[in-house]
Structures are given as structure tokens and as C-alpha cells.
Amino acid sequence: MIEIMRFHLAADADEEAFLAADRRVQSDFAYRQTGLLRRTTARGGDGAWLVIDLWQSARDADATAGKWANDPVTATFMSFVDPATIETERYDTLD
């Protein structure tokens, strides 16, 4: 299962600090979750950002979503994000 989160940073967000928070999410949260196969972050030319997660199953993604809301590492990451711009989509892989 592929999960995509699109967003923009908050107007006053420091990009370097955001990238440090993103690296911390990767090392201290994301790759410690059951079923996460791959995570990557990308920036578009229009200021939009993407986080793409590849999961073994939707159940694994759901379990992590429950932890995401209460973790201090992810809270720091989210403090840089404009919440009004967040869009999350999920896709079932075909292989």
C-alpha cells in the first residue's frame, strides 16, 4: 500500500529546521514502525511537499497513524506544516 501526504510548510517555517525534523521522523519514528518498507520526502517547484510511504499493508499504516498523533517526534515535524494544506491519499499496490 502506498500512502502519500501532500502539504505546504507554514508561512513562518524554517526549511532547514523542517528538514532536520523530517530526518528525525525517519530515524526515530518511521522506520521503527511495523510494516514500513520505504519512506521518502520530496519538494516540488511550487513549494508543495510530499511524503511517500510504502507499507506492507493498510493495517500497518492504520496502526502507525494512531501512534503518529501522540508522538513528540512527529509533533515537531507537524509544527512546521500548514495544517490547512494537508492532503493524504492511499493506493493499493498491484504487485
mmCIF file of N, CA, C and O in Angstrom:
data_model
loop_
_atom_site.group_PDB
_atom_site.id
_atom_site.type_symbol
_atom_site.label_atom_id
_atom_site.label_comp_id
_atom_site.label_asym_id
_atom_site.label_seq_id
_atom_site.Cartn_x
_atom_site.Cartn_y
_atom_site.Cartn_z
ATOM 1 N N MET A 1 0.841 -1.160 0.000
ATOM 2 C CA MET A 1 0.000 0.000 0.000
ATOM 3 C C MET A 1 0.891 1.228 0.000
ATOM 4 O O MET A 1 1.900 1.266 0.691
ATOM 5 N N ILE A 2 0.516 2.209 -0.822
ATOM 6 C CA ILE A 2 1.258 3.458 -0.899
ATOM 7 C C ILE A 2 0.409 4.556 -0.267
ATOM 8 O O ILE A 2 -0.769 4.691 -0.588
ATOM 9 N N GLU A 3 1.031 5.321 0.604
ATOM 10 C CA GLU A 3 0.364 6.455 1.234
ATOM 11 C C GLU A 3 1.134 7.717 0.879
ATOM 12 O O GLU A 3 2.356 7.763 1.024
ATOM 13 N N ILE A 4 0.406 8.726 0.413
ATOM 14 C CA ILE A 4 1.018 9.989 0.020
ATOM 15 C C ILE A 4 0.408 11.110 0.851
ATOM 16 O O ILE A 4 -0.814 11.240 0.926
ATOM 17 N N MET A 5 1.267 11.901 1.463
ATOM 18 C CA MET A 5 0.816 13.098 2.169
ATOM 19 C C MET A 5 1.400 14.309 1.448
ATOM 20 O O MET A 5 2.624 14.444 1.330
ATOM 21 N N ARG A 6 0.510 15.181 0.940
ATOM 22 C CA ARG A 6 0.912 16.429 0.297
ATOM 23 C C ARG A 6 0.637 17.571 1.264
ATOM 24 O O ARG A 6 -0.376 17.572 1.961
ATOM 25 N N PHE A 7 1.514 18.572 1.261
ATOM 26 C CA PHE A 7 1.339 19.712 2.167
ATOM 27 C C PHE A 7 2.262 20.846 1.768
ATOM 28 O O PHE A 7 3.159 20.682 0.937
ATOM 29 N N HIS A 8 2.035 21.987 2.385
ATOM 30 C CA HIS A 8 2.933 23.137 2.311
ATOM 31 C C HIS A 8 3.422 23.414 3.720
ATOM 32 O O HIS A 8 2.714 23.122 4.700
ATOM 33 N N LEU A 9 4.590 23.980 3.810
ATOM 34 C CA LEU A 9 5.082 24.395 5.118
ATOM 35 C C LEU A 9 4.320 25.635 5.576
ATOM 36 O O LEU A 9 3.806 26.408 4.758
ATOM 37 N N ALA A 10 4.259 25.817 6.873
ATOM 38 C CA ALA A 10 3.657 27.024 7.433
ATOM 39 C C ALA A 10 4.455 28.240 6.965
ATOM 40 O O ALA A 10 5.655 28.138 6.666
ATOM 41 N N ALA A 11 3.806 29.371 6.909
ATOM 42 C CA ALA A 11 4.426 30.586 6.365
ATOM 43 C C ALA A 11 5.723 30.954 7.088
ATOM 44 O O ALA A 11 6.673 31.420 6.457
ATOM 45 N N ASP A 12 5.792 30.732 8.380
ATOM 46 C CA ASP A 12 6.980 31.113 9.148
ATOM 47 C C ASP A 12 7.953 29.955 9.387
ATOM 48 O O ASP A 12 8.895 30.090 10.170
ATOM 49 N N ALA A 13 7.757 28.849 8.716
ATOM 50 C CA ALA A 13 8.589 27.659 8.950
ATOM 51 C C ALA A 13 10.002 27.847 8.398
ATOM 52 O O ALA A 13 10.190 28.368 7.300
ATOM 53 N N ASP A 14 10.961 27.409 9.167
ATOM 54 C CA ASP A 14 12.361 27.399 8.742
ATOM 55 C C ASP A 14 12.609 26.072 8.023
ATOM 56 O O ASP A 14 12.486 25.004 8.634
ATOM 57 N N GLU A 15 12.946 26.148 6.750
ATOM 58 C CA GLU A 15 13.077 24.926 5.946
ATOM 59 C C GLU A 15 14.174 23.998 6.464
ATOM 60 O O GLU A 15 14.004 22.785 6.485
ATOM 61 N N GLU A 16 15.297 24.540 6.871
ATOM 62 C CA GLU A 16 16.378 23.693 7.382
ATOM 63 C C GLU A 16 15.955 22.979 8.666
ATOM 64 O O GLU A 16 16.264 21.805 8.862
ATOM 65 N N ALA A 17 15.235 23.680 9.521
ATOM 66 C CA ALA A 17 14.742 23.050 10.748
ATOM 67 C C ALA A 17 13.701 21.984 10.415
ATOM 68 O O ALA A 17 13.665 20.920 11.055
ATOM 69 N N PHE A 18 12.860 22.263 9.416
ATOM 70 C CA PHE A 18 11.894 21.254 8.981
ATOM 71 C C PHE A 18 12.610 20.007 8.475
ATOM 72 O O PHE A 18 12.238 18.884 8.825
ATOM 73 N N LEU A 19 13.629 20.193 7.656
ATOM 74 C CA LEU A 19 14.358 19.034 7.118
ATOM 75 C C LEU A 19 15.023 18.232 8.235
ATOM 76 O O LEU A 19 15.062 17.003 8.174
ATOM 77 N N ALA A 20 15.507 18.909 9.257
ATOM 78 C CA ALA A 20 16.072 18.198 10.413
ATOM 79 C C ALA A 20 14.982 17.407 11.131
ATOM 80 O O ALA A 20 15.200 16.256 11.525
ATOM 81 N N ALA A 21 13.799 18.003 11.280
ATOM 82 C CA ALA A 21 12.676 17.294 11.909
ATOM 83 C C ALA A 21 12.256 16.098 11.061
ATOM 84 O O ALA A 21 11.920 15.037 11.603
ATOM 85 N N ASP A 22 12.276 16.254 9.747
ATOM 86 C CA ASP A 22 11.927 15.155 8.850
ATOM 87 C C ASP A 22 12.926 13.999 8.984
ATOM 88 O O ASP A 22 12.532 12.837 9.039
ATOM 89 N N ARG A 23 14.206 14.320 9.054
ATOM 90 C CA ARG A 23 15.221 13.265 9.239
ATOM 91 C C ARG A 23 15.009 12.540 10.569
ATOM 92 O O ARG A 23 15.175 11.325 10.660
ATOM 93 N N ARG A 24 14.607 13.294 11.583
ATOM 94 C CA ARG A 24 14.361 12.672 12.887
ATOM 95 C C ARG A 24 13.129 11.765 12.837
ATOM 96 O O ARG A 24 13.130 10.680 13.432
ATOM 97 N N VAL A 25 12.082 12.190 12.121
ATOM 98 C CA VAL A 25 10.914 11.314 11.943
ATOM 99 C C VAL A 25 11.356 10.020 11.275
ATOM 100 O O VAL A 25 10.948 8.929 11.679
ATOM 101 N N GLN A 26 12.187 10.154 10.256
ATOM 102 C CA GLN A 26 12.643 8.981 9.519
ATOM 103 C C GLN A 26 13.395 8.011 10.435
ATOM 104 O O GLN A 26 13.107 6.817 10.455
ATOM 105 N N SER A 27 14.348 8.539 11.196
ATOM 106 C CA SER A 27 15.206 7.655 12.003
ATOM 107 C C SER A 27 14.595 7.242 13.338
ATOM 108 O O SER A 27 14.800 6.111 13.785
ATOM 109 N N ASP A 28 13.865 8.142 13.973
ATOM 110 C CA ASP A 28 13.401 7.883 15.340
ATOM 111 C C ASP A 28 11.940 7.454 15.437
ATOM 112 O O ASP A 28 11.484 7.097 16.518
ATOM 113 N N PHE A 29 11.211 7.520 14.332
ATOM 114 C CA PHE A 29 9.811 7.111 14.362
ATOM 115 C C PHE A 29 9.471 6.160 13.217
ATOM 116 O O PHE A 29 9.102 5.012 13.445
ATOM 117 N N ALA A 30 9.564 6.642 12.000
ATOM 118 C CA ALA A 30 9.018 5.908 10.846
ATOM 119 C C ALA A 30 9.589 4.503 10.704
ATOM 120 O O ALA A 30 8.833 3.527 10.634
ATOM 121 N N TYR A 31 10.898 4.383 10.656
ATOM 122 C CA TYR A 31 11.487 3.074 10.404
ATOM 123 C C TYR A 31 11.447 2.158 11.625
ATOM 124 O O TYR A 31 11.909 1.025 11.567
ATOM 125 N N ARG A 32 10.832 2.603 12.687
ATOM 126 C CA ARG A 32 10.598 1.750 13.852
ATOM 127 C C ARG A 32 9.188 1.160 13.834
ATOM 128 O O ARG A 32 8.820 0.430 14.751
ATOM 129 N N GLN A 33 8.423 1.490 12.796
ATOM 130 C CA GLN A 33 7.038 1.038 12.711
ATOM 131 C C GLN A 33 6.940 -0.267 11.929
ATOM 132 O O GLN A 33 7.577 -0.425 10.884
ATOM 133 N N THR A 34 6.134 -1.168 12.426
ATOM 134 C CA THR A 34 5.906 -2.448 11.769
ATOM 135 C C THR A 34 5.300 -2.222 10.388
ATOM 136 O O THR A 34 4.334 -1.476 10.249
ATOM 137 N N GLY A 35 5.882 -2.853 9.393
ATOM 138 C CA GLY A 35 5.315 -2.844 8.053
ATOM 139 C C GLY A 35 5.757 -1.717 7.148
ATOM 140 O O GLY A 35 5.405 -1.716 5.971
ATOM 141 N N LEU A 36 6.527 -0.746 7.647
ATOM 142 C CA LEU A 36 7.001 0.319 6.767
ATOM 143 C C LEU A 36 8.173 -0.203 5.942
ATOM 144 O O LEU A 36 9.187 -0.633 6.490
ATOM 145 N N LEU A 37 8.019 -0.158 4.634
ATOM 146 C CA LEU A 37 9.056 -0.649 3.733
ATOM 147 C C LEU A 37 9.973 0.466 3.239
ATOM 148 O O LEU A 37 11.165 0.257 3.055
ATOM 149 N N ARG A 38 9.381 1.645 3.006
ATOM 150 C CA ARG A 38 10.159 2.760 2.455
ATOM 151 C C ARG A 38 9.444 4.064 2.749
ATOM 152 O O ARG A 38 8.217 4.126 2.718
ATOM 153 N N ARG A 39 10.202 5.103 3.022
ATOM 154 C CA ARG A 39 9.665 6.450 3.237
ATOM 155 C C ARG A 39 10.585 7.438 2.548
ATOM 156 O O ARG A 39 11.803 7.342 2.664
ATOM 157 N N THR A 40 10.006 8.392 1.842
ATOM 158 C CA THR A 40 10.810 9.434 1.222
ATOM 159 C C THR A 40 10.053 10.754 1.239
ATOM 160 O O THR A 40 8.824 10.772 1.220
ATOM 161 N N THR A 41 10.792 11.824 1.288
ATOM 162 C CA THR A 41 10.240 13.175 1.287
ATOM 163 C C THR A 41 10.749 13.892 0.048
ATOM 164 O O THR A 41 11.911 13.739 -0.329
ATOM 165 N N ALA A 42 9.863 14.678 -0.580
ATOM 166 C CA ALA A 42 10.248 15.412 -1.788
ATOM 167 C C ALA A 42 9.607 16.797 -1.771
ATOM 168 O O ALA A 42 8.556 17.009 -1.179
ATOM 169 N N ARG A 43 10.270 17.724 -2.464
ATOM 170 C CA ARG A 43 9.770 19.091 -2.568
ATOM 171 C C ARG A 43 9.502 19.409 -4.034
ATOM 172 O O ARG A 43 10.320 19.118 -4.904
ATOM 173 N N GLY A 44 8.356 20.030 -4.305
ATOM 174 C CA GLY A 44 8.015 20.444 -5.658
ATOM 175 C C GLY A 44 8.445 21.876 -5.916
ATOM 176 O O GLY A 44 8.723 22.642 -4.991
ATOM 177 N N GLY A 45 8.467 22.247 -7.167
ATOM 178 C CA GLY A 45 8.868 23.592 -7.544
ATOM 179 C C GLY A 45 7.906 24.665 -7.081
ATOM 180 O O GLY A 45 8.273 25.831 -6.963
ATOM 181 N N ASP A 46 6.680 24.301 -6.802
ATOM 182 C CA ASP A 46 5.664 25.271 -6.382
ATOM 183 C C ASP A 46 5.581 25.427 -4.865
ATOM 184 O O ASP A 46 4.660 26.058 -4.357
ATOM 185 N N GLY A 47 6.534 24.864 -4.141
ATOM 186 C CA GLY A 47 6.530 24.956 -2.685
ATOM 187 C C GLY A 47 5.791 23.838 -1.994
ATOM 188 O O GLY A 47 5.748 23.793 -0.769
ATOM 189 N N ALA A 48 5.184 22.942 -2.761
ATOM 190 C CA ALA A 48 4.497 21.790 -2.170
ATOM 191 C C ALA A 48 5.519 20.734 -1.767
ATOM 192 O O ALA A 48 6.593 20.632 -2.351
ATOM 193 N N TRP A 49 5.152 19.954 -0.778
ATOM 194 C CA TRP A 49 5.981 18.848 -0.287
ATOM 195 C C TRP A 49 5.171 17.569 -0.355
ATOM 196 O O TRP A 49 3.940 17.592 -0.287
ATOM 197 N N LEU A 50 5.878 16.449 -0.455
ATOM 198 C CA LEU A 50 5.276 15.114 -0.424
ATOM 199 C C LEU A 50 6.052 14.247 0.550
ATOM 200 O O LEU A 50 7.277 14.316 0.611
ATOM 201 N N VAL A 51 5.327 13.421 1.265
ATOM 202 C CA VAL A 51 5.938 12.293 1.973
ATOM 203 C C VAL A 51 5.250 11.057 1.418
ATOM 204 O O VAL A 51 4.019 10.966 1.415
ATOM 205 N N ILE A 52 6.049 10.134 0.922
ATOM 206 C CA ILE A 52 5.524 8.904 0.343
ATOM 207 C C ILE A 52 5.999 7.740 1.203
ATOM 208 O O ILE A 52 7.201 7.579 1.430
ATOM 209 N N ASP A 53 5.031 6.967 1.694
ATOM 210 C CA ASP A 53 5.323 5.781 2.493
ATOM 211 C C ASP A 53 4.849 4.549 1.737
ATOM 212 O O ASP A 53 3.738 4.535 1.208
ATOM 213 N N LEU A 54 5.660 3.537 1.709
ATOM 214 C CA LEU A 54 5.295 2.247 1.136
ATOM 215 C C LEU A 54 5.154 1.265 2.296
ATOM 216 O O LEU A 54 6.107 1.036 3.045
ATOM 217 N N TRP A 55 3.939 0.733 2.445
ATOM 218 C CA TRP A 55 3.596 -0.147 3.565
ATOM 219 C C TRP A 55 3.329 -1.573 3.086
ATOM 220 O O TRP A 55 2.841 -1.781 1.981
ATOM 221 N N GLN A 56 3.567 -2.521 3.968
ATOM 222 C CA GLN A 56 3.200 -3.908 3.680
ATOM 223 C C GLN A 56 1.696 -4.054 3.605
ATOM 224 O O GLN A 56 1.182 -4.842 2.817
ATOM 225 N N SER A 57 0.973 -3.303 4.447
ATOM 226 C CA SER A 57 -0.483 -3.428 4.465
ATOM 227 C C SER A 57 -1.128 -2.146 4.995
ATOM 228 O O SER A 57 -0.487 -1.353 5.691
ATOM 229 N N ALA A 58 -2.406 -1.987 4.686
ATOM 230 C CA ALA A 58 -3.173 -0.861 5.225
ATOM 231 C C ALA A 58 -3.277 -0.974 6.746
ATOM 232 O O ALA A 58 -3.288 0.044 7.445
ATOM 233 N N ARG A 59 -3.335 -2.163 7.253
ATOM 234 C CA ARG A 59 -3.400 -2.372 8.702
ATOM 235 C C ARG A 59 -2.163 -1.786 9.387
ATOM 236 O O ARG A 59 -2.271 -1.142 10.436
ATOM 237 N N ASP A 60 -0.985 -1.998 8.796
ATOM 238 C CA ASP A 60 0.243 -1.419 9.349
ATOM 239 C C ASP A 60 0.191 0.100 9.321
ATOM 240 O O ASP A 60 0.568 0.761 10.291
ATOM 241 N N ALA A 61 -0.289 0.668 8.218
ATOM 242 C CA ALA A 61 -0.403 2.121 8.102
ATOM 243 C C ALA A 61 -1.394 2.665 9.127
ATOM 244 O O ALA A 61 -1.146 3.698 9.764
ATOM 245 N N ASP A 62 -2.502 1.987 9.306
ATOM 246 C CA ASP A 62 -3.509 2.413 10.278
ATOM 247 C C ASP A 62 -2.946 2.390 11.703
ATOM 248 O O ASP A 62 -3.191 3.303 12.489
ATOM 249 N N ALA A 63 -2.220 1.349 12.025
ATOM 250 C CA ALA A 63 -1.634 1.231 13.362
ATOM 251 C C ALA A 63 -0.657 2.375 13.625
ATOM 252 O O ALA A 63 -0.632 2.946 14.724
ATOM 253 N N THR A 64 0.108 2.734 12.618
ATOM 254 C CA THR A 64 1.067 3.825 12.768
ATOM 255 C C THR A 64 0.363 5.167 12.850
ATOM 256 O O THR A 64 0.787 6.048 13.600
ATOM 257 N N ALA A 65 -0.711 5.341 12.115
ATOM 258 C CA ALA A 65 -1.467 6.597 12.165
ATOM 259 C C ALA A 65 -1.935 6.880 13.589
ATOM 260 O O ALA A 65 -1.924 8.031 14.036
ATOM 261 N N GLY A 66 -2.312 5.847 14.294
ATOM 262 C CA GLY A 66 -2.720 6.016 15.679
ATOM 263 C C GLY A 66 -1.591 6.475 16.580
ATOM 264 O O GLY A 66 -1.797 7.237 17.526
ATOM 265 N N LYS A 67 -0.393 6.044 16.290
ATOM 266 C CA LYS A 67 0.786 6.446 17.073
ATOM 267 C C LYS A 67 1.263 7.847 16.679
ATOM 268 O O LYS A 67 1.802 8.584 17.503
ATOM 269 N N TRP A 68 1.094 8.194 15.394
ATOM 270 C CA TRP A 68 1.581 9.463 14.849
ATOM 271 C C TRP A 68 1.046 10.651 15.650
ATOM 272 O O TRP A 68 1.780 11.594 15.957
ATOM 273 N N ALA A 69 -0.221 10.616 15.980
ATOM 274 C CA ALA A 69 -0.878 11.758 16.626
ATOM 275 C C ALA A 69 -0.347 12.046 18.023
ATOM 276 O O ALA A 69 -0.504 13.170 18.518
ATOM 277 N N ASN A 70 0.294 11.081 18.660
ATOM 278 C CA ASN A 70 0.711 11.248 20.050
ATOM 279 C C ASN A 70 2.218 11.176 20.272
ATOM 280 O O ASN A 70 2.654 11.048 21.416
ATOM 281 N N ASP A 71 2.996 11.254 19.215
ATOM 282 C CA ASP A 71 4.446 11.109 19.344
ATOM 283 C C ASP A 71 5.125 12.482 19.310
ATOM 284 O O ASP A 71 4.822 13.292 18.442
ATOM 285 N N PRO A 72 6.043 12.759 20.221
ATOM 286 C CA PRO A 72 6.706 14.068 20.225
ATOM 287 C C PRO A 72 7.576 14.320 18.988
ATOM 288 O O PRO A 72 7.717 15.459 18.555
ATOM 289 N N VAL A 73 8.148 13.275 18.409
ATOM 290 C CA VAL A 73 8.962 13.440 17.199
ATOM 291 C C VAL A 73 8.085 13.877 16.032
ATOM 292 O O VAL A 73 8.431 14.804 15.284
ATOM 293 N N THR A 74 6.948 13.242 15.868
ATOM 294 C CA THR A 74 6.060 13.618 14.770
ATOM 295 C C THR A 74 5.382 14.965 15.042
ATOM 296 O O THR A 74 5.098 15.719 14.112
ATOM 297 N N ALA A 75 5.160 15.291 16.308
ATOM 298 C CA ALA A 75 4.577 16.592 16.646
ATOM 299 C C ALA A 75 5.510 17.722 16.231
ATOM 300 O O ALA A 75 5.054 18.758 15.719
ATOM 301 N N THR A 76 6.797 17.532 16.410
ATOM 302 C CA THR A 76 7.761 18.544 15.970
ATOM 303 C C THR A 76 7.704 18.700 14.455
ATOM 304 O O THR A 76 7.653 19.817 13.933
ATOM 305 N N PHE A 77 7.677 17.587 13.730
ATOM 306 C CA PHE A 77 7.555 17.625 12.263
ATOM 307 C C PHE A 77 6.307 18.404 11.867
ATOM 308 O O PHE A 77 6.352 19.313 11.035
ATOM 309 N N MET A 78 5.180 18.063 12.473
ATOM 310 C CA MET A 78 3.909 18.689 12.107
ATOM 311 C C MET A 78 3.852 20.167 12.484
ATOM 312 O O MET A 78 3.085 20.922 11.891
ATOM 313 N N SER A 79 4.677 20.615 13.413
ATOM 314 C CA SER A 79 4.677 22.029 13.789
ATOM 315 C C SER A 79 5.168 22.928 12.661
ATOM 316 O O SER A 79 4.917 24.130 12.672
ATOM 317 N N PHE A 80 5.832 22.348 11.675
ATOM 318 C CA PHE A 80 6.317 23.095 10.513
ATOM 319 C C PHE A 80 5.312 23.108 9.359
ATOM 320 O O PHE A 80 5.494 23.827 8.379
ATOM 321 N N VAL A 81 4.285 22.284 9.443
ATOM 322 C CA VAL A 81 3.345 22.068 8.344
ATOM 323 C C VAL A 81 2.106 22.948 8.521
ATOM 324 O O VAL A 81 1.585 23.076 9.625
ATOM 325 N N ASP A 82 1.641 23.523 7.411
ATOM 326 C CA ASP A 82 0.379 24.266 7.417
ATOM 327 C C ASP A 82 -0.747 23.238 7.384
ATOM 328 O O ASP A 82 -0.966 22.582 6.363
ATOM 329 N N PRO A 83 -1.492 23.073 8.479
ATOM 330 C CA PRO A 83 -2.496 22.006 8.536
ATOM 331 C C PRO A 83 -3.610 22.155 7.499
ATOM 332 O O PRO A 83 -4.204 21.154 7.085
ATOM 333 N N ALA A 84 -3.877 23.358 7.052
ATOM 334 C CA ALA A 84 -4.937 23.577 6.059
ATOM 335 C C ALA A 84 -4.571 23.024 4.686
ATOM 336 O O ALA A 84 -5.439 22.873 3.826
ATOM 337 N N THR A 85 -3.294 22.717 4.481
ATOM 338 C CA THR A 85 -2.843 22.252 3.159
ATOM 339 C C THR A 85 -2.641 20.745 3.074
ATOM 340 O O THR A 85 -2.286 20.230 2.009
ATOM 341 N N ILE A 86 -2.849 20.025 4.164
ATOM 342 C CA ILE A 86 -2.564 18.586 4.181
ATOM 343 C C ILE A 86 -3.615 17.813 3.392
ATOM 344 O O ILE A 86 -4.814 17.967 3.617
ATOM 345 N N GLU A 87 -3.128 16.989 2.477
ATOM 346 C CA GLU A 87 -3.970 16.039 1.731
ATOM 347 C C GLU A 87 -3.294 14.686 1.814
ATOM 348 O O GLU A 87 -2.109 14.574 1.511
ATOM 349 N N THR A 88 -4.034 13.681 2.228
ATOM 350 C CA THR A 88 -3.478 12.327 2.319
ATOM 351 C C THR A 88 -4.284 11.396 1.423
ATOM 352 O O THR A 88 -5.520 11.443 1.407
ATOM 353 N N GLU A 89 -3.559 10.568 0.672
ATOM 354 C CA GLU A 89 -4.198 9.590 -0.220
ATOM 355 C C GLU A 89 -3.522 8.244 -0.031
ATOM 356 O O GLU A 89 -2.336 8.173 0.284
ATOM 357 N N ARG A 90 -4.297 7.188 -0.253
ATOM 358 C CA ARG A 90 -3.757 5.830 -0.195
ATOM 359 C C ARG A 90 -4.084 5.106 -1.491
ATOM 360 O O ARG A 90 -5.171 5.300 -2.063
ATOM 361 N N TYR A 91 -3.162 4.270 -1.903
ATOM 362 C CA TYR A 91 -3.317 3.486 -3.126
ATOM 363 C C TYR A 91 -2.900 2.050 -2.844
ATOM 364 O O TYR A 91 -1.902 1.803 -2.171
ATOM 365 N N ASP A 92 -3.670 1.119 -3.366
ATOM 366 C CA ASP A 92 -3.311 -0.299 -3.252
ATOM 367 C C ASP A 92 -2.329 -0.628 -4.370
ATOM 368 O O ASP A 92 -2.562 -0.302 -5.532
ATOM 369 N N THR A 93 -1.229 -1.273 -3.994
ATOM 370 C CA THR A 93 -0.259 -1.673 -4.996
ATOM 371 C C THR A 93 -0.784 -2.887 -5.764
ATOM 372 O O THR A 93 -1.588 -3.664 -5.243
ATOM 373 N N LEU A 94 -0.314 -3.046 -6.977
ATOM 374 C CA LEU A 94 -0.795 -4.123 -7.842
ATOM 375 C C LEU A 94 0.171 -5.290 -7.924
ATOM 376 O O LEU A 94 -0.126 -6.274 -8.595
ATOM 377 N N ASP A 95 1.287 -5.192 -7.262
ATOM 378 C CA ASP A 95 2.251 -6.317 -7.296
ATOM 379 C C ASP A 95 2.497 -6.872 -5.933
ATOM 380 O O ASP A 95 2.074 -6.407 -4.949
#
